[in-house]
PDB file of C-alpha atoms and ligand atoms in Angstrom:
ATOM      1  CA  UNK I   1      13.300 -15.966  -1.572  1.00 55.00           C
ATOM      2  CA  UNK I   2       9.064 -16.638  -1.428  1.00 71.00           C
ATOM      3  CA  UNK I   3       6.524 -15.407  -3.786  1.00 93.00           C
ATOM      4  CA  UNK I   4       6.124 -11.593  -3.248  1.00 98.00           C
ATOM      5  CA  UNK I   5       2.704 -10.384  -3.680  1.00 98.00           C
ATOM      6  CA  UNK I   6       1.863  -7.174  -6.294  1.00 98.00           C
ATOM      7  CA  UNK I   7      -0.860  -5.196  -4.786  1.00 98.00           C
ATOM      8  CA  UNK I   8      -1.423  -2.502  -7.635  1.00 99.00           C
ATOM      9  CA  UNK I   9      -2.933   1.090  -6.230  1.00 98.00           C
ATOM     10  CA  UNK I  10      -5.606   2.042  -8.471  1.00 98.00           C
ATOM     11  CA  UNK I  11      -5.743   5.365  -6.700  1.00 98.00           C
ATOM     12  CA  UNK I  12      -4.539   8.096  -9.802  1.00 97.00           C
ATOM     13  CA  UNK I  13      -6.969   6.301 -11.787  1.00 98.00           C
ATOM     14  CA  UNK I  14      -9.521   8.062  -9.738  1.00 98.00           C
ATOM     15  CA  UNK I  15      -7.121  11.327  -9.593  1.00 97.00           C
ATOM     16  CA  UNK I  16      -7.427  11.096 -13.340  1.00 97.00           C
ATOM     17  CA  UNK I  17     -11.072  11.291 -13.486  1.00 98.00           C
ATOM     18  CA  UNK I  18     -11.192  13.907 -10.556  1.00 97.00           C
ATOM     19  CA  UNK I  19      -9.288  16.268 -12.620  1.00 97.00           C
ATOM     20  CA  UNK I  20     -12.645  16.590 -14.604  1.00 96.00           C
ATOM     21  CA  UNK I  21     -14.812  15.563 -12.012  1.00 96.00           C
ATOM     22  CA  UNK I  22     -16.152  12.830 -14.832  1.00 95.00           C
ATOM     23  CA  UNK I  23     -17.011   9.104 -14.668  1.00 97.00           C
ATOM     24  CA  UNK I  24     -14.004   7.955 -16.360  1.00 97.00           C
ATOM     25  CA  UNK I  25     -11.543   6.261 -15.901  1.00 98.00           C
ATOM     26  CA  UNK I  26     -12.683   4.557 -13.428  1.00 98.00           C
ATOM     27  CA  UNK I  27     -10.698   3.074 -10.847  1.00 98.00           C
ATOM     28  CA  UNK I  28     -12.923  -0.172 -10.795  1.00 98.00           C
ATOM     29  CA  UNK I  29     -12.745  -0.985 -14.263  1.00 98.00           C
ATOM     30  CA  UNK I  30      -8.928  -0.190 -13.942  1.00 98.00           C
ATOM     31  CA  UNK I  31      -8.744  -2.880 -10.734  1.00 98.00           C
ATOM     32  CA  UNK I  32     -10.227  -5.544 -13.111  1.00 98.00           C
ATOM     33  CA  UNK I  33      -7.911  -5.049 -15.863  1.00 98.00           C
ATOM     34  CA  UNK I  34      -5.206  -5.223 -13.305  1.00 98.00           C
ATOM     35  CA  UNK I  35      -6.619  -8.501 -11.673  1.00 98.00           C
ATOM     36  CA  UNK I  36      -6.709 -10.167 -15.333  1.00 98.00           C
ATOM     37  CA  UNK I  37      -2.657  -9.110 -15.831  1.00 98.00           C
ATOM     38  CA  UNK I  38      -1.824 -10.872 -12.864  1.00 98.00           C
ATOM     39  CA  UNK I  39      -2.464  -8.633  -9.669  1.00 98.00           C
ATOM     40  CA  UNK I  40      -1.985 -10.413  -6.339  1.00 98.00           C
ATOM     41  CA  UNK I  41      -4.442  -7.689  -4.549  1.00 98.00           C
ATOM     42  CA  UNK I  42      -6.002  -4.228  -5.006  1.00 99.00           C
ATOM     43  CA  UNK I  43      -4.849  -1.198  -2.891  1.00 98.00           C
ATOM     44  CA  UNK I  44      -6.608   2.018  -2.597  1.00 98.00           C
ATOM     45  CA  UNK I  45      -6.344   4.752  -0.152  1.00 98.00           C
ATOM     46  CA  UNK I  46      -9.286   6.781   0.963  1.00 98.00           C
ATOM     47  CA  UNK I  47      -8.244  10.033   2.002  1.00 96.00           C
ATOM     48  CA  UNK I  48     -10.377  11.953   4.535  1.00 95.00           C
ATOM     49  CA  UNK I  49     -10.695  14.732   1.176  1.00 94.00           C
ATOM     50  CA  UNK I  50     -11.608  12.115  -0.751  1.00 96.00           C
ATOM     51  CA  UNK I  51      -9.601  13.723  -3.502  1.00 94.00           C
ATOM     52  CA  UNK I  52      -8.894  10.721  -5.711  1.00 97.00           C
ATOM     53  CA  UNK I  53     -11.039   7.476  -4.498  1.00 98.00           C
ATOM     54  CA  UNK I  54     -14.318   7.865  -3.264  1.00 98.00           C
ATOM     55  CA  UNK I  55     -16.747   5.602  -0.864  1.00 98.00           C
ATOM     56  CA  UNK I  56     -18.585   4.483  -4.093  1.00 98.00           C
ATOM     57  CA  UNK I  57     -15.334   3.172  -5.651  1.00 98.00           C
ATOM     58  CA  UNK I  58     -14.198   1.324  -2.192  1.00 98.00           C
ATOM     59  CA  UNK I  59     -17.487  -0.439  -2.030  1.00 98.00           C
ATOM     60  CA  UNK I  60     -17.835  -1.110  -5.869  1.00 98.00           C
ATOM     61  CA  UNK I  61     -14.395  -2.572  -5.181  1.00 98.00           C
ATOM     62  CA  UNK I  62     -14.956  -4.910  -2.291  1.00 98.00           C
ATOM     63  CA  UNK I  63     -17.643  -6.559  -4.666  1.00 98.00           C
ATOM     64  CA  UNK I  64     -15.568  -7.222  -7.845  1.00 98.00           C
ATOM     65  CA  UNK I  65     -12.067  -7.279  -6.863  1.00 98.00           C
ATOM     66  CA  UNK I  66     -11.493 -11.202  -6.764  1.00 98.00           C
ATOM     67  CA  UNK I  67      -7.888 -11.249  -5.359  1.00 98.00           C
ATOM     68  CA  UNK I  68      -7.166  -9.161  -2.001  1.00 98.00           C
ATOM     69  CA  UNK I  69      -8.770  -5.630  -1.443  1.00 98.00           C
ATOM     70  CA  UNK I  70      -5.951  -3.485   0.384  1.00 98.00           C
ATOM     71  CA  UNK I  71      -7.722  -0.387   1.994  1.00 98.00           C
ATOM     72  CA  UNK I  72      -5.136   2.326   3.280  1.00 98.00           C
ATOM     73  CA  UNK I  73      -6.716   4.909   5.483  1.00 98.00           C
ATOM     74  CA  UNK I  74      -6.044   6.989   8.587  1.00 97.00           C
ATOM     75  CA  UNK I  75      -6.426   5.671  12.080  1.00 97.00           C
ATOM     76  CA  UNK I  76      -9.863   8.198  12.534  1.00 97.00           C
ATOM     77  CA  UNK I  77     -13.212   7.258  13.814  1.00 97.00           C
ATOM     78  CA  UNK I  78     -14.761   7.897  10.444  1.00 97.00           C
ATOM     79  CA  UNK I  79     -12.408   6.001   8.536  1.00 98.00           C
ATOM     80  CA  UNK I  80     -12.698   2.605  11.335  1.00 98.00           C
ATOM     81  CA  UNK I  81     -16.871   2.791  10.677  1.00 98.00           C
ATOM     82  CA  UNK I  82     -16.026   2.652   6.909  1.00 98.00           C
ATOM     83  CA  UNK I  83     -13.598   0.000   6.895  1.00 98.00           C
ATOM     84  CA  UNK I  84     -15.984  -2.115   9.339  1.00 98.00           C
ATOM     85  CA  UNK I  85     -18.652  -1.741   7.145  1.00 98.00           C
ATOM     86  CA  UNK I  86     -17.224  -2.464   3.921  1.00 98.00           C
ATOM     87  CA  UNK I  87     -14.584  -5.110   5.410  1.00 98.00           C
ATOM     88  CA  UNK I  88     -11.540  -5.188   2.986  1.00 98.00           C
ATOM     89  CA  UNK I  89      -9.166  -8.073   3.600  1.00 98.00           C
ATOM     90  CA  UNK I  90      -6.428  -5.517   5.142  1.00 98.00           C
ATOM     91  CA  UNK I  91      -6.126  -2.169   6.055  1.00 98.00           C
ATOM     92  CA  UNK I  92      -3.030  -0.120   6.321  1.00 98.00           C
ATOM     93  CA  UNK I  93      -2.862   2.057   8.677  1.00 98.00           C
ATOM     94  CA  UNK I  94      -0.960   5.348   7.408  1.00 98.00           C
ATOM     95  CA  UNK I  95      -0.972   9.056   8.693  1.00 97.00           C
ATOM     96  CA  UNK I  96      -2.865  11.595   6.460  1.00 94.00           C
ATOM     97  CA  UNK I  97      -2.211  15.305   7.015  1.00 86.00           C
ATOM     98  CA  UNK I  98      -4.507  17.867   4.893  1.00 81.00           C
ATOM     99  CA  UNK I  99      -2.920  18.979   1.972  1.00 83.00           C
ATOM    100  CA  UNK I 100      -0.193  16.707   1.443  1.00 85.00           C
ATOM    101  CA  UNK I 101       0.506  15.660  -2.073  1.00 85.00           C
ATOM    102  CA  UNK I 102       1.133  11.972  -1.231  1.00 83.00           C
ATOM    103  CA  UNK I 103       1.815  10.025   2.069  1.00 83.00           C
ATOM    104  CA  UNK I 104       5.002  11.580   3.697  1.00 83.00           C
ATOM    105  CA  UNK I 105       6.259   8.895   5.506  1.00 93.00           C
ATOM    106  CA  UNK I 106       5.485   6.339   8.042  1.00 97.00           C
ATOM    107  CA  UNK I 107       2.740   6.376  10.899  1.00 97.00           C
ATOM    108  CA  UNK I 108       4.836   7.337  14.235  1.00 96.00           C
ATOM    109  CA  UNK I 109       3.036   4.204  16.235  1.00 98.00           C
ATOM    110  CA  UNK I 110       5.474   4.556  18.938  1.00 97.00           C
ATOM    111  CA  UNK I 111       4.043   8.103  20.413  1.00 96.00           C
ATOM    112  CA  UNK I 112       0.032   6.487  20.309  1.00 96.00           C
ATOM    113  CA  UNK I 113       0.492   2.696  20.578  1.00 98.00           C
ATOM    114  CA  UNK I 114      -3.016   2.665  22.914  1.00 98.00           C
ATOM    115  CA  UNK I 115      -4.736   4.531  20.471  1.00 97.00           C
ATOM    116  CA  UNK I 116      -3.622   2.894  17.374  1.00 98.00           C
ATOM    117  CA  UNK I 117      -3.910  -0.634  19.240  1.00 98.00           C
ATOM    118  CA  UNK I 118      -7.883   0.389  20.103  1.00 98.00           C
ATOM    119  CA  UNK I 119      -8.116   0.415  16.262  1.00 98.00           C
ATOM    120  CA  UNK I 120      -6.216  -2.210  15.335  1.00 98.00           C
ATOM    121  CA  UNK I 121      -8.139  -4.526  17.752  1.00 98.00           C
ATOM    122  CA  UNK I 122     -11.191  -3.335  16.175  1.00 98.00           C
ATOM    123  CA  UNK I 123     -10.549  -4.351  12.525  1.00 98.00           C
ATOM    124  CA  UNK I 124      -8.998  -7.594  13.985  1.00 98.00           C
ATOM    125  CA  UNK I 125     -12.702  -8.567  15.639  1.00 98.00           C
ATOM    126  CA  UNK I 126     -13.932  -7.780  12.102  1.00 98.00           C
ATOM    127  CA  UNK I 127     -11.597 -10.275  10.638  1.00 98.00           C
ATOM    128  CA  UNK I 128      -9.626  -7.491   8.883  1.00 98.00           C
ATOM    129  CA  UNK I 129      -5.829  -7.969   8.826  1.00 98.00           C
ATOM    130  CA  UNK I 130      -4.017  -5.129   9.916  1.00 98.00           C
ATOM    131  CA  UNK I 131      -0.321  -3.483   8.353  1.00 98.00           C
ATOM    132  CA  UNK I 132       1.213  -0.795   9.596  1.00 98.00           C
ATOM    133  CA  UNK I 133       2.891   1.399   7.337  1.00 98.00           C
ATOM    134  CA  UNK I 134       5.873   2.483   8.981  1.00 98.00           C
ATOM    135  CA  UNK I 135       9.444   4.131   8.168  1.00 98.00           C
ATOM    136  CA  UNK I 136      12.599   1.441   8.508  1.00 98.00           C
ATOM    137  CA  UNK I 137      13.148   1.985  11.918  1.00 97.00           C
ATOM    138  CA  UNK I 138      12.976  -0.562  14.371  1.00 97.00           C
ATOM    139  CA  UNK I 139      11.163   1.393  17.557  1.00 98.00           C
ATOM    140  CA  UNK I 140       8.293   1.743  15.264  1.00 98.00           C
ATOM    141  CA  UNK I 141       8.385  -2.012  14.566  1.00 98.00           C
ATOM    142  CA  UNK I 142       8.353  -2.762  17.840  1.00 98.00           C
ATOM    143  CA  UNK I 143       5.459  -0.435  18.805  1.00 98.00           C
ATOM    144  CA  UNK I 144       3.221  -1.778  15.250  1.00 98.00           C
ATOM    145  CA  UNK I 145       3.926  -5.024  17.154  1.00 98.00           C
ATOM    146  CA  UNK I 146       2.933  -3.352  20.432  1.00 98.00           C
ATOM    147  CA  UNK I 147      -0.300  -2.253  19.096  1.00 98.00           C
ATOM    148  CA  UNK I 148      -1.280  -5.531  17.980  1.00 98.00           C
ATOM    149  CA  UNK I 149      -0.498  -5.644  13.970  1.00 98.00           C
ATOM    150  CA  UNK I 150      -0.176  -8.601  11.964  1.00 98.00           C
ATOM    151  CA  UNK I 151       2.206  -6.856   9.471  1.00 98.00           C
ATOM    152  CA  UNK I 152       4.074  -3.689   8.376  1.00 98.00           C
ATOM    153  CA  UNK I 153       4.630  -1.736   5.372  1.00 98.00           C
ATOM    154  CA  UNK I 154       8.107  -0.623   5.192  1.00 98.00           C
ATOM    155  CA  UNK I 155       8.146   2.842   3.830  1.00 98.00           C
ATOM    156  CA  UNK I 156      10.197   3.001   0.678  1.00 98.00           C
ATOM    157  CA  UNK I 157      10.002   6.676  -0.118  1.00 97.00           C
ATOM    158  CA  UNK I 158      13.552   7.701   1.560  1.00 97.00           C
ATOM    159  CA  UNK I 159      15.099   4.405   0.152  1.00 98.00           C
ATOM    160  CA  UNK I 160      13.788   5.598  -3.682  1.00 98.00           C
ATOM    161  CA  UNK I 161      14.802   9.572  -2.886  1.00 97.00           C
ATOM    162  CA  UNK I 162      17.916   8.656  -1.370  1.00 97.00           C
ATOM    163  CA  UNK I 163      21.774   9.115  -3.476  1.00 95.00           C
ATOM    164  CA  UNK I 164      23.402   6.598  -0.886  1.00 93.00           C
ATOM    165  CA  UNK I 165      20.834   3.592  -1.137  1.00 96.00           C
ATOM    166  CA  UNK I 166      23.062   0.944   0.436  1.00 97.00           C
ATOM    167  CA  UNK I 167      22.421   2.891   3.636  1.00 97.00           C
ATOM    168  CA  UNK I 168      18.589   3.032   3.530  1.00 98.00           C
ATOM    169  CA  UNK I 169      18.280  -0.330   2.115  1.00 98.00           C
ATOM    170  CA  UNK I 170      20.236  -1.738   4.791  1.00 98.00           C
ATOM    171  CA  UNK I 171      17.812  -0.060   7.103  1.00 98.00           C
ATOM    172  CA  UNK I 172      15.156  -1.506   5.075  1.00 98.00           C
ATOM    173  CA  UNK I 173      16.178  -4.847   5.758  1.00 98.00           C
ATOM    174  CA  UNK I 174      16.973  -4.691   9.584  1.00 98.00           C
ATOM    175  CA  UNK I 175      13.636  -3.564  10.234  1.00 98.00           C
ATOM    176  CA  UNK I 176      12.560  -6.291   8.143  1.00 98.00           C
ATOM    177  CA  UNK I 177      14.711  -8.702  10.371  1.00 98.00           C
ATOM    178  CA  UNK I 178      13.374  -7.196  13.435  1.00 98.00           C
ATOM    179  CA  UNK I 179       9.515  -7.535  12.158  1.00 98.00           C
ATOM    180  CA  UNK I 180      10.188 -11.527  11.217  1.00 98.00           C
ATOM    181  CA  UNK I 181      11.643 -12.195  14.594  1.00 98.00           C
ATOM    182  CA  UNK I 182       8.681 -10.314  16.251  1.00 98.00           C
ATOM    183  CA  UNK I 183       5.929 -12.728  14.018  1.00 98.00           C
ATOM    184  CA  UNK I 184       5.320  -9.642  11.987  1.00 98.00           C
ATOM    185  CA  UNK I 185       4.481 -10.212   8.527  1.00 98.00           C
ATOM    186  CA  UNK I 186       6.681  -7.964   5.816  1.00 98.00           C
ATOM    187  CA  UNK I 187       5.244  -5.961   2.904  1.00 98.00           C
ATOM    188  CA  UNK I 188       7.126  -2.531   1.651  1.00 98.00           C
ATOM    189  CA  UNK I 189       6.062   0.116  -0.832  1.00 98.00           C
ATOM    190  CA  UNK I 190       5.898   4.206  -1.757  1.00 97.00           C
ATOM    191  CA  UNK I 191       7.557   5.493  -4.675  1.00 98.00           C
ATOM    192  CA  UNK I 192       8.637   1.891  -6.142  1.00 98.00           C
ATOM    193  CA  UNK I 193       9.325   1.974  -9.817  1.00 98.00           C
ATOM    194  CA  UNK I 194      10.407  -1.153 -12.232  1.00 98.00           C
ATOM    195  CA  UNK I 195      13.875  -0.415 -11.552  1.00 98.00           C
ATOM    196  CA  UNK I 196      14.634   0.481  -8.240  1.00 98.00           C
ATOM    197  CA  UNK I 197      12.311  -2.098  -6.630  1.00 98.00           C
ATOM    198  CA  UNK I 198      15.062  -4.849  -7.720  1.00 98.00           C
ATOM    199  CA  UNK I 199      17.089  -4.416  -4.687  1.00 98.00           C
ATOM    200  CA  UNK I 200      14.000  -3.791  -2.488  1.00 98.00           C
ATOM    201  CA  UNK I 201      12.958  -7.480  -3.446  1.00 98.00           C
ATOM    202  CA  UNK I 202      15.682  -9.018  -1.344  1.00 98.00           C
ATOM    203  CA  UNK I 203      14.281  -7.650   1.936  1.00 98.00           C
ATOM    204  CA  UNK I 204      14.435 -10.646   4.403  1.00 97.00           C
ATOM    205  CA  UNK I 205      11.016 -12.599   4.312  1.00 98.00           C
ATOM    206  CA  UNK I 206       9.129  -9.810   1.761  1.00 98.00           C
ATOM    207  CA  UNK I 207       5.815 -10.656   1.141  1.00 98.00           C
ATOM    208  CA  UNK I 208       3.900  -7.858  -0.240  1.00 98.00           C
ATOM    209  CA  UNK I 209       4.577  -4.584  -2.203  1.00 98.00           C
ATOM    210  CA  UNK I 210       1.916  -1.857  -2.968  1.00 98.00           C
ATOM    211  CA  UNK I 211       2.647   0.173  -6.071  1.00 98.00           C
ATOM    212  CA  UNK I 212       0.804   2.928  -7.744  1.00 98.00           C
ATOM    213  CA  UNK I 213       2.244   5.632  -9.297  1.00 98.00           C
ATOM    214  CA  UNK I 214       5.018   3.845 -11.472  1.00 98.00           C
ATOM    215  CA  UNK I 215       2.304   1.447 -13.050  1.00 98.00           C
ATOM    216  CA  UNK I 216      -0.616   3.800 -13.514  1.00 98.00           C
ATOM    217  CA  UNK I 217       2.340   6.542 -15.467  1.00 98.00           C
ATOM    218  CA  UNK I 218       3.297   3.633 -17.550  1.00 98.00           C
ATOM    219  CA  UNK I 219      -0.267   2.723 -18.304  1.00 98.00           C
ATOM    220  CA  UNK I 220      -1.087   5.823 -20.181  1.00 98.00           C
ATOM    221  CA  UNK I 221       1.654   4.663 -22.939  1.00 98.00           C
ATOM    222  CA  UNK I 222       1.332   0.705 -22.776  1.00 98.00           C
ATOM    223  CA  UNK I 223      -1.962   0.016 -21.114  1.00 98.00           C
ATOM    224  CA  UNK I 224      -2.930  -1.155 -17.730  1.00 98.00           C
ATOM    225  CA  UNK I 225      -2.746  -4.849 -18.326  1.00 98.00           C
ATOM    226  CA  UNK I 226       0.907  -4.522 -19.976  1.00 98.00           C
ATOM    227  CA  UNK I 227       2.193  -2.218 -17.456  1.00 98.00           C
ATOM    228  CA  UNK I 228       1.137  -4.845 -14.558  1.00 98.00           C
ATOM    229  CA  UNK I 229       2.568  -7.973 -16.565  1.00 98.00           C
ATOM    230  CA  UNK I 230       5.794  -6.430 -16.469  1.00 98.00           C
ATOM    231  CA  UNK I 231       5.991  -5.134 -12.875  1.00 98.00           C
ATOM    232  CA  UNK I 232       4.780  -9.135 -12.203  1.00 98.00           C
ATOM    233  CA  UNK I 233       7.734 -10.182 -14.503  1.00 98.00           C
ATOM    234  CA  UNK I 234      10.463  -8.173 -12.346  1.00 98.00           C
ATOM    235  CA  UNK I 235       9.020  -9.072  -9.460  1.00 98.00           C
ATOM    236  CA  UNK I 236       9.233 -12.671 -10.396  1.00 97.00           C
ATOM    237  CA  UNK I 237      12.672 -12.472 -11.625  1.00 97.00           C
ATOM    238  CA  UNK I 238      14.580 -10.831  -8.611  1.00 96.00           C
ATOM    239  CA  UNK I 239      12.543 -11.909  -5.568  1.00 94.00           C
TER     240      UNK I 239
HETATM  241  N1  PXP L   1       1.930   2.054   0.103  1.00 59.26           N
HETATM  242  C1  PXP L   1       1.411   3.248   0.759  1.00 59.26           C
HETATM  243  C2  PXP L   1       0.996   2.910   2.614  1.00 59.26           C
HETATM  244  C3  PXP L   1       0.820   4.272   0.325  1.00 59.26           C
HETATM  245  O1  PXP L   1       0.628   5.153   0.930  1.00 59.26           O
HETATM  246  C4  PXP L   1       0.950   4.513  -1.070  1.00 59.26           C
HETATM  247  C5  PXP L   1       1.147   5.924  -1.808  1.00 59.26           C
HETATM  248  O2  PXP L   1      -0.967   5.864  -1.877  1.00 59.26           O
HETATM  249  C6  PXP L   1       2.029   3.243  -1.967  1.00 59.26           C
HETATM  250  C7  PXP L   1       2.120   2.270  -0.997  1.00 59.26           C
HETATM  251  C8  PXP L   1       1.801   3.820  -3.075  1.00 59.26           C
HETATM  252  O3  PXP L   1       3.123   4.592  -3.546  1.00 59.26           O
HETATM  253  P1  PXP L   1       3.277   4.944  -4.998  1.00 59.26           P
HETATM  254  O4  PXP L   1       2.015   5.898  -5.777  1.00 59.26           O
HETATM  255  O5  PXP L   1       4.651   5.630  -4.806  1.00 59.26           O
HETATM  256  O6  PXP L   1       3.837   3.552  -5.286  1.00 59.26           O
END
């Protein structure tokens, strides 16, 4: 297996800050410490309602992140113009429903290939790599390719919640195989933790995982550096 990059999602550092509408804890500082601990990238989701990450965070992270900055965003005009200005290394297109607790599933690329393709083209024209967050569904993987994406991020949330994980794991593997055959790079994420990530690390051609909640939750007890280091150890041991 190849090297699997760990993107640390620091949204929930900002969630805690916003619980007090304060200045601490700062996701920019957390990102700095995560990188020191071995994170291969920093991921943030700038939501339309700005409930955790703010534009201020994104702009500062663009200046301070030394690894890779991955911006998760909805494919809207507003987000597109922010991305084209800030120029993260990578954009991951995600669906966004107002009021949702977290991203609820993959983007339905198949029903709006042309629309998504326009956004992808503009991002790629600015030198930004584009990944699309999709369910482990081969028709969505093919649609992501049609839309011009460089990569897909396979939604692992259904697998994480499933009682029968074998079936869900096989769907992830199959989506990955289809993606690789189409020349798409393969990422995975959502609801991964220190244990359930282990089988996912065997996904064919997996290059990147994006993990937020499990790492930030553990960081409350052991500190962010140790929480990131431990996840890196799991990834290195099982990929
Ligand atoms: N990948 C994507 C596309 C996401 O939307 C999220 C949540 O923001 C994550 C990964 C990280 O999920 P979690 O916080 O459950 O690790």
